[in-house]
XYZ file of C-alpha atoms in Angstrom:
499
model
C -0.119 -0.187 -0.121
C 1.201 3.604 -0.965
C 2.066 5.660 2.507
C 1.422 8.686 0.584
C -2.029 8.081 -1.104
C -2.933 6.561 2.139
C -1.714 9.794 3.873
C -3.712 11.823 1.360
C -7.008 10.214 1.827
C -6.803 10.421 5.534
C -6.054 14.247 5.160
C -9.200 14.667 3.082
C -10.980 12.523 5.359
C -9.822 14.761 8.639
C -10.480 17.875 6.756
C -13.728 17.509 5.027
C -15.233 14.859 7.294
C -15.822 12.591 4.232
C -14.608 11.082 0.942
C -15.570 12.334 -2.370
C -17.167 9.923 -4.472
C -18.545 7.392 -2.309
C -21.134 5.222 -3.833
C -24.804 6.255 -2.895
C -26.840 3.318 -4.970
C -27.215 0.044 -5.040
C -25.167 -2.484 -7.358
C -27.619 -4.517 -9.505
C -26.937 -6.055 -12.570
C -23.580 -4.743 -13.063
C -24.031 -1.123 -12.385
C -24.978 1.508 -9.414
C -28.624 2.168 -9.400
C -30.896 4.401 -7.817
C -33.334 2.747 -4.867
C -36.677 1.920 -6.210
C -38.032 4.042 -3.666
C -36.104 6.901 -3.665
C -35.157 6.907 -0.027
C -31.571 7.510 1.423
C -29.820 6.901 4.785
C -27.064 8.453 6.466
C -23.563 6.306 7.692
C -22.265 7.545 10.614
C -18.597 8.192 11.678
C -18.613 6.633 15.041
C -15.296 7.929 15.896
C -16.578 11.519 15.840
C -20.559 10.542 16.327
C -21.590 12.412 13.241
C -22.859 11.560 9.579
C -20.221 11.420 6.776
C -22.091 10.193 3.884
C -25.610 8.964 2.630
C -26.561 5.669 0.766
C -29.657 3.685 -0.497
C -32.385 2.743 1.529
C -33.329 -0.432 -0.288
C -36.672 -2.632 0.055
C -38.446 -5.373 -1.550
C -38.433 -3.971 -4.690
C -34.954 -3.514 -4.936
C -34.510 -7.152 -3.728
C -36.812 -8.381 -6.013
C -34.537 -6.709 -9.081
C -31.128 -7.936 -7.518
C -32.591 -11.735 -7.278
C -33.752 -11.535 -10.583
C -30.503 -10.340 -11.918
C -28.639 -12.751 -9.876
C -31.079 -16.069 -10.932
C -30.808 -14.743 -14.879
C -26.771 -14.518 -14.391
C -26.576 -18.132 -12.731
C -28.342 -19.721 -15.544
C -26.372 -17.594 -18.203
C -22.762 -17.476 -19.322
C -21.488 -17.394 -15.877
C -22.354 -21.072 -15.405
C -20.969 -22.462 -18.586
C -17.584 -20.244 -17.997
C -14.613 -22.373 -16.861
C -13.314 -22.856 -13.394
C -9.999 -21.443 -14.704
C -11.321 -18.073 -16.418
C -13.428 -17.847 -13.042
C -9.837 -17.851 -11.548
C -8.358 -15.236 -13.313
C -11.546 -12.797 -12.652
C -10.837 -13.501 -8.875
C -7.080 -12.994 -9.372
C -7.698 -9.791 -10.855
C -10.120 -8.917 -8.353
C -7.381 -9.553 -5.733
C -4.761 -7.195 -7.714
C -7.532 -4.603 -7.769
C -8.014 -4.779 -4.105
C -4.153 -4.314 -3.468
C -4.011 -1.135 -6.183
C -6.773 0.396 -4.370
C -6.384 -0.880 -0.412
C -5.586 2.873 0.682
C -8.923 3.942 0.082
C -11.063 0.915 1.102
C -8.936 1.123 4.522
C -9.975 4.974 4.837
C -13.529 4.250 4.022
C -13.355 1.042 6.479
C -12.145 3.152 9.202
C -14.998 6.076 8.558
C -17.747 3.661 8.343
C -16.918 0.831 11.097
C -14.362 3.094 13.560
C -11.461 0.707 12.928
C -8.111 1.828 13.408
C -5.670 2.342 10.303
C -3.904 -0.747 11.231
C -6.666 -2.723 11.734
C -8.416 -1.484 8.412
C -4.981 -1.823 6.643
C -4.928 -5.722 8.075
C -8.511 -6.329 6.910
C -7.940 -5.150 3.476
C -4.746 -6.948 3.407
C -6.646 -10.088 4.125
C -9.306 -9.137 1.326
C -6.586 -9.497 -1.376
C -5.452 -12.710 0.157
C -8.858 -14.228 -0.068
C -9.821 -13.699 -3.802
C -6.173 -14.931 -4.295
C -6.737 -18.202 -2.634
C -10.078 -18.510 -3.793
C -9.291 -17.883 -7.482
C -6.713 -20.741 -6.951
C -9.023 -23.079 -5.754
C -11.694 -22.543 -8.778
C -9.927 -25.654 -10.500
C -9.463 -27.702 -7.827
C -12.915 -28.535 -6.648
C -13.255 -31.788 -7.872
C -15.442 -35.200 -7.004
C -14.507 -38.497 -6.543
C -14.458 -41.780 -8.482
C -16.639 -44.518 -6.844
C -15.874 -48.208 -6.647
C -18.577 -49.942 -8.063
C -18.689 -52.953 -10.005
C -17.194 -54.235 -13.341
C -20.359 -53.187 -15.482
C -20.847 -49.717 -13.664
C -18.812 -46.379 -13.410
C -19.686 -43.984 -10.384
C -18.449 -40.684 -10.024
C -19.598 -37.304 -8.050
C -19.525 -33.532 -9.256
C -19.775 -30.608 -7.043
C -21.924 -28.226 -8.742
C -22.903 -24.164 -7.833
C -25.904 -23.959 -5.331
C -27.444 -21.024 -7.370
C -28.211 -17.683 -5.788
C -26.242 -17.144 -2.780
C -27.205 -14.345 -0.169
C -24.897 -12.893 1.948
C -25.840 -11.084 5.315
C -22.867 -8.732 5.963
C -22.152 -7.611 9.653
C -20.879 -3.864 10.632
C -18.026 -5.362 12.749
C -15.737 -6.604 10.034
C -17.711 -5.712 6.918
C -15.195 -5.433 4.091
C -13.481 -8.702 5.285
C -16.803 -10.775 6.002
C -17.945 -9.654 2.587
C -14.980 -11.090 0.755
C -15.072 -14.413 3.058
C -18.419 -15.043 1.442
C -18.279 -13.596 -2.064
C -14.989 -14.999 -3.118
C -15.710 -18.581 -2.512
C -19.228 -18.193 -3.675
C -17.989 -17.324 -7.087
C -15.563 -19.397 -7.083
C -17.916 -22.252 -6.775
C -19.880 -20.718 -10.014
C -22.637 -19.398 -7.718
C -24.187 -15.713 -7.886
C -24.302 -13.590 -5.367
C -26.764 -10.894 -3.627
C -25.173 -9.032 -0.554
C -27.009 -6.990 2.468
C -24.076 -5.208 3.836
C -25.218 -3.779 7.212
C -27.017 -0.597 7.779
C -24.332 0.842 10.093
C -21.447 0.094 7.211
C -22.455 -0.109 3.427
C -19.781 1.203 1.605
C -17.022 -1.120 1.132
C -19.102 -4.021 0.014
C -20.337 -1.529 -3.012
C -16.422 -0.559 -3.498
C -15.818 -4.637 -3.924
C -18.504 -5.220 -6.467
C -17.453 -2.101 -8.611
C -13.850 -3.622 -8.230
C -15.515 -7.143 -9.281
C -16.987 -5.736 -12.353
C -13.814 -3.929 -13.733
C -11.974 -7.401 -12.868
C -14.230 -8.730 -15.790
C -17.493 -10.260 -13.394
C -20.338 -10.578 -15.728
C -23.349 -8.231 -14.824
C -25.690 -9.683 -12.199
C -23.382 -12.486 -10.958
C -22.759 -10.220 -7.455
C -25.263 -7.716 -6.620
C -25.612 -5.549 -3.603
C -28.615 -3.986 -2.049
C -28.062 -1.699 0.806
C -30.730 -0.638 3.737
C -32.053 -1.505 7.085
C -32.347 -5.398 8.186
C -36.181 -4.978 8.484
C -36.657 -3.640 5.106
C -33.934 -4.995 2.906
C -32.829 -8.295 4.779
C -35.530 -9.556 5.708
C -37.067 -9.902 2.274
C -33.955 -11.272 0.906
C -33.601 -14.081 3.297
C -37.166 -14.789 2.742
C -37.421 -14.550 -1.474
C -37.952 -18.056 -2.717
C -35.320 -17.251 -5.435
C -32.519 -17.515 -3.290
C -30.926 -20.688 -2.744
C -28.615 -20.373 -0.080
C -28.111 -18.233 2.673
C -24.765 -17.260 4.690
C -25.526 -15.323 7.703
C -23.214 -13.428 10.389
C -24.904 -11.651 13.081
C -26.602 -12.022 16.712
C -28.180 -15.193 17.793
C -31.715 -13.716 18.172
C -31.625 -12.519 14.429
C -30.060 -15.638 13.297
C -32.846 -17.551 14.363
C -34.932 -15.120 12.588
C -33.185 -16.034 9.474
C -33.045 -19.532 9.996
C -37.073 -19.688 10.395
C -37.386 -17.491 7.136
C -35.420 -19.887 5.411
C -36.994 -22.703 6.708
C -39.971 -21.759 4.428
C -38.175 -22.129 1.276
C -36.148 -25.055 2.538
C -33.321 -22.618 2.118
C -29.826 -24.049 3.074
C -27.855 -21.739 5.546
C -24.572 -21.296 6.947
C -25.144 -19.196 10.600
C -22.084 -17.632 12.184
C -23.530 -16.437 15.323
C -22.413 -15.097 18.637
C -19.360 -15.916 21.018
C -18.090 -15.969 24.394
C -14.929 -17.282 23.823
C -12.564 -18.702 26.375
C -8.896 -17.997 26.794
C -6.954 -20.127 29.410
C -3.231 -19.171 30.628
C -1.747 -21.836 32.777
C 1.063 -21.255 34.910
C 3.854 -22.327 32.752
C 2.688 -20.065 29.906
C 4.934 -17.511 28.412
C 3.867 -14.661 30.483
C 4.693 -12.056 27.909
C 3.443 -13.595 24.783
C 0.262 -14.694 26.974
C -0.165 -11.291 27.525
C -0.042 -9.951 24.048
C -2.628 -12.739 22.866
C -5.228 -11.096 25.761
C -4.536 -7.865 24.883
C -5.145 -8.435 21.222
C -7.953 -11.290 21.836
C -10.520 -8.725 23.497
C -9.328 -5.025 22.551
C -8.657 -5.385 18.774
C -11.749 -3.485 17.088
C -12.640 -2.514 20.534
C -13.854 -6.222 21.417
C -16.443 -6.249 18.552
C -15.439 -9.469 17.330
C -17.558 -12.748 17.212
C -14.631 -14.752 18.381
C -13.345 -12.532 20.733
C -11.331 -13.761 23.575
C -13.904 -12.171 25.936
C -13.452 -14.621 28.878
C -9.819 -14.919 30.432
C -9.330 -18.162 32.620
C -6.339 -17.892 34.682
C -4.670 -20.751 36.761
C -4.543 -19.496 40.352
C -0.621 -19.991 40.529
C -0.227 -16.835 38.287
C -3.194 -15.093 38.773
C -2.654 -11.928 40.701
C 0.792 -11.284 38.961
C -0.739 -11.951 35.488
C -3.571 -9.561 36.238
C -1.284 -6.695 37.651
C 0.742 -7.001 34.252
C -2.701 -6.857 32.358
C -4.050 -3.934 33.916
C -0.382 -2.048 33.975
C -1.006 -2.313 29.564
C -4.609 -1.433 29.386
C -3.688 1.901 31.447
C -1.313 2.612 28.532
C -4.007 2.242 25.633
C -4.871 5.363 24.120
C -8.213 5.939 22.716
C -9.038 7.762 19.590
C -10.538 7.955 16.269
C -9.228 5.320 13.803
C -7.610 7.867 11.426
C -5.173 8.990 14.036
C -1.784 6.474 14.208
C -1.416 7.430 17.596
C -4.352 5.381 18.648
C -4.338 1.700 20.500
C -8.293 1.573 20.606
C -11.050 3.050 18.776
C -14.506 3.317 18.926
C -17.505 0.963 19.309
C -20.066 1.266 16.538
C -22.810 3.328 17.453
C -24.471 5.132 20.319
C -26.999 2.405 20.366
C -24.458 -0.324 20.958
C -22.589 1.969 23.401
C -25.421 1.879 25.646
C -25.500 -2.013 25.312
C -21.922 -2.414 26.404
C -22.568 0.203 29.353
C -25.922 -1.711 30.686
C -24.033 -5.007 30.586
C -21.092 -3.768 32.790
C -23.682 -1.727 35.088
C -25.344 -5.138 35.600
C -22.238 -6.742 36.074
C -21.153 -3.986 39.025
C -24.831 -4.453 40.618
C -24.399 -8.267 40.714
C -21.436 -8.042 42.935
C -18.937 -8.556 40.315
C -15.398 -6.586 40.745
C -14.775 -3.865 38.037
C -10.751 -4.145 38.344
C -10.309 -1.079 35.702
C -12.114 0.565 33.106
C -16.093 0.164 33.405
C -17.533 3.458 31.807
C -18.117 5.510 28.776
C -15.134 7.671 27.964
C -14.733 10.968 25.864
C -11.016 10.696 24.319
C -9.738 14.739 23.382
C -11.300 15.879 20.008
C -13.644 13.045 19.897
C -16.273 14.182 22.877
C -19.503 12.952 20.288
C -17.791 9.506 19.290
C -18.963 6.062 20.827
C -15.983 5.344 23.346
C -15.847 2.531 26.409
C -13.076 2.299 27.967
C -11.321 -0.773 28.130
C -12.510 -3.129 31.272
C -11.475 -6.171 33.190
C -14.148 -7.529 35.594
C -13.188 -10.329 38.148
C -16.555 -12.347 38.055
C -18.065 -13.627 40.789
C -19.059 -17.035 39.450
C -19.691 -18.814 35.931
C -23.192 -18.329 36.466
C -23.133 -14.694 36.060
C -23.980 -12.561 32.750
C -20.999 -11.389 32.478
C -19.499 -14.734 31.905
C -22.298 -16.221 29.939
C -23.710 -13.254 27.666
C -21.768 -11.877 24.611
C -20.680 -8.054 25.443
C -19.113 -7.397 21.809
C -17.126 -4.786 23.329
C -13.823 -4.186 25.071
C -14.959 -6.313 28.479
C -12.670 -8.883 29.766
C -14.291 -11.105 32.184
C -11.956 -13.086 34.391
C -12.041 -16.429 36.080
C -9.871 -18.036 38.336
C -9.134 -21.924 38.426
C -6.898 -24.544 39.980
C -5.699 -26.636 37.065
C -6.565 -28.105 33.480
C -9.473 -30.038 34.498
C -11.291 -26.678 36.036
C -10.024 -24.669 32.705
C -11.955 -26.951 30.710
C -15.147 -26.985 32.505
C -15.087 -23.104 32.649
C -14.263 -22.893 28.717
C -17.591 -25.394 28.445
C -19.750 -23.204 30.795
C -21.521 -21.489 28.441
C -24.162 -21.756 25.612
C -21.438 -20.605 22.984
C -18.796 -22.954 21.534
C -16.694 -20.444 18.818
C -13.270 -20.458 19.710
C -11.131 -21.237 22.294
C -7.807 -20.747 23.405
C -4.680 -21.480 25.696
C -1.433 -20.503 26.391
C 0.964 -23.293 27.952
C 4.381 -24.430 27.409
C 3.145 -28.218 27.538
C 1.616 -29.378 24.096
C 0.373 -32.121 25.822
C -1.771 -30.257 28.179
C -2.581 -27.957 25.388
C -3.903 -30.865 23.326
C -6.046 -32.207 26.183
C -7.306 -29.120 26.380
C -8.123 -28.498 22.508
C -10.239 -32.158 22.399
C -12.142 -31.869 25.397
C -13.151 -28.316 24.867
C -16.504 -27.501 22.559
C -15.569 -25.138 19.574
C -15.416 -24.605 15.849
C -11.429 -23.618 16.468
C -8.958 -23.877 19.186
C -5.933 -21.448 19.207
C -2.570 -22.710 21.305
C 0.097 -19.950 22.103
C -1.447 -17.533 19.544
C -4.852 -16.214 19.653
C -6.432 -15.280 16.236
C -3.681 -17.519 14.893
C -4.217 -18.800 10.582
C -5.876 -17.086 8.273
C -7.966 -17.706 4.957
C -6.909 -21.369 4.776
C -8.304 -22.453 7.926
C -12.116 -23.335 8.301
C -13.908 -21.318 10.438
C -17.356 -21.547 12.122
C -19.063 -22.627 15.727
C -21.707 -25.080 17.287
C -23.950 -24.924 19.474
C -25.294 -21.020 19.932
C -22.495 -19.869 18.056
C -24.003 -21.275 14.802
C -23.274 -24.223 12.270
C -21.315 -24.441 8.963
C -17.971 -23.252 8.123
C -16.456 -20.433 6.121
C -12.928 -20.138 4.583
C -10.883 -22.940 3.563
C -11.468 -25.568 1.359
C -14.887 -26.289 3.421
C -15.892 -22.628 2.854
C -16.044 -23.364 -0.956
C -17.457 -26.667 -0.454
C -20.387 -24.628 1.174
C -21.685 -23.093 -1.754
C -21.572 -26.185 -3.928
C -24.121 -29.413 -3.955
C -23.065 -32.625 -4.370
C -24.379 -34.709 -7.763
C -23.461 -38.520 -7.955
C -23.722 -39.919 -11.387
C -23.813 -43.792 -12.307
C -23.185 -45.349 -15.870
C -23.752 -48.839 -16.770
C -21.042 -49.777 -19.228
């Protein structure tokens, strides 16, 4: 990424409060189009707490047009295009993402409140995502089935059809790419609905893919609220698959809507992920992992390590060192390179985080640091919550059980590995778990015993697009990323021929 171009865009955003040329229409049938009802919404910069751009407020009519476009494209040349050519389009998209990374980064900072470093990492991941699935397009192969001498049996993977993507506000551009890239690699067409808080980078990705050679109608983006645009999309009979990332209550509603049409779903829902630190762990490495696990993106991560489980022998010195690190965190706008933690996404979400912590305080939990809304200099109207650590009074307390989705860490102290495993499995969620220990035997005993879609050992958020991601229990089902994510957009056909 060119630092010069990034710095110029940052200067423009700080001077004007926005960036020129942001799309304000839906992207349907290969072009930006105005909303059918002519209505628009404002998108807010959460760092300053003020609107910075407007976008189309879509409804059922826009969804109908987008699904029709995707359905037509699914039956057209896109389905007949060779996997190798699909791969070339995705590779050109990866190159364009890298070339235009600075603009995507600054828009993500304005729209989602991310720090520049966080947004840069996300955009690098987007380019890698398209690159990875570009290479996978012509590797999606079936099996030969061992039958008798008079028959030949084989399986083939076929695209499932029109795939709907419901994209969350916490990782807008990376989650969009995580669903769009494998769907296109499999030969599907897509209708994406980004969160109403963060619509712009999904629209920009659609434009990039069109310029990379994606045929009209293969990728469509409809913006607007969940009620007016998201609900008609997931209930549409022309949709063959839904990938949803978001809260458990909303996900349950999506599953119910999909059931009426027997539409396939992949659900990536909430988390309350445990991060265990054993007495023999490398303390500095574990502290690095804990800080990133809960304060990256202001804790607004489904897989955040929001529950710290400490072995009693090291609990007191570890907490003391952790509080010392937290005291040095600098809060501020994401466009400021000096910022260590940015805002949360909205005033509404800020109030929800505050309510969780207030309830924990009333219930008798100990607030070790933070625990309040704050107002960094120059960002007084933004949405900031102080980095918070809560010493939990027990595993049954809501601060341990419920997803806060903010910079709030619940701490539990245990005696040994068995107690750590029991604590790790003590919630309704099963998305991610992590452990820091010098004993790999202990680490793998933990990895096998804990219920989670992925387990990190001695590094939290380890891996990349190659590693399948998803949860169990209330954290959802299905997998994204990796080759499992590609197969999720396919249907398997068996063919048997008599010789």
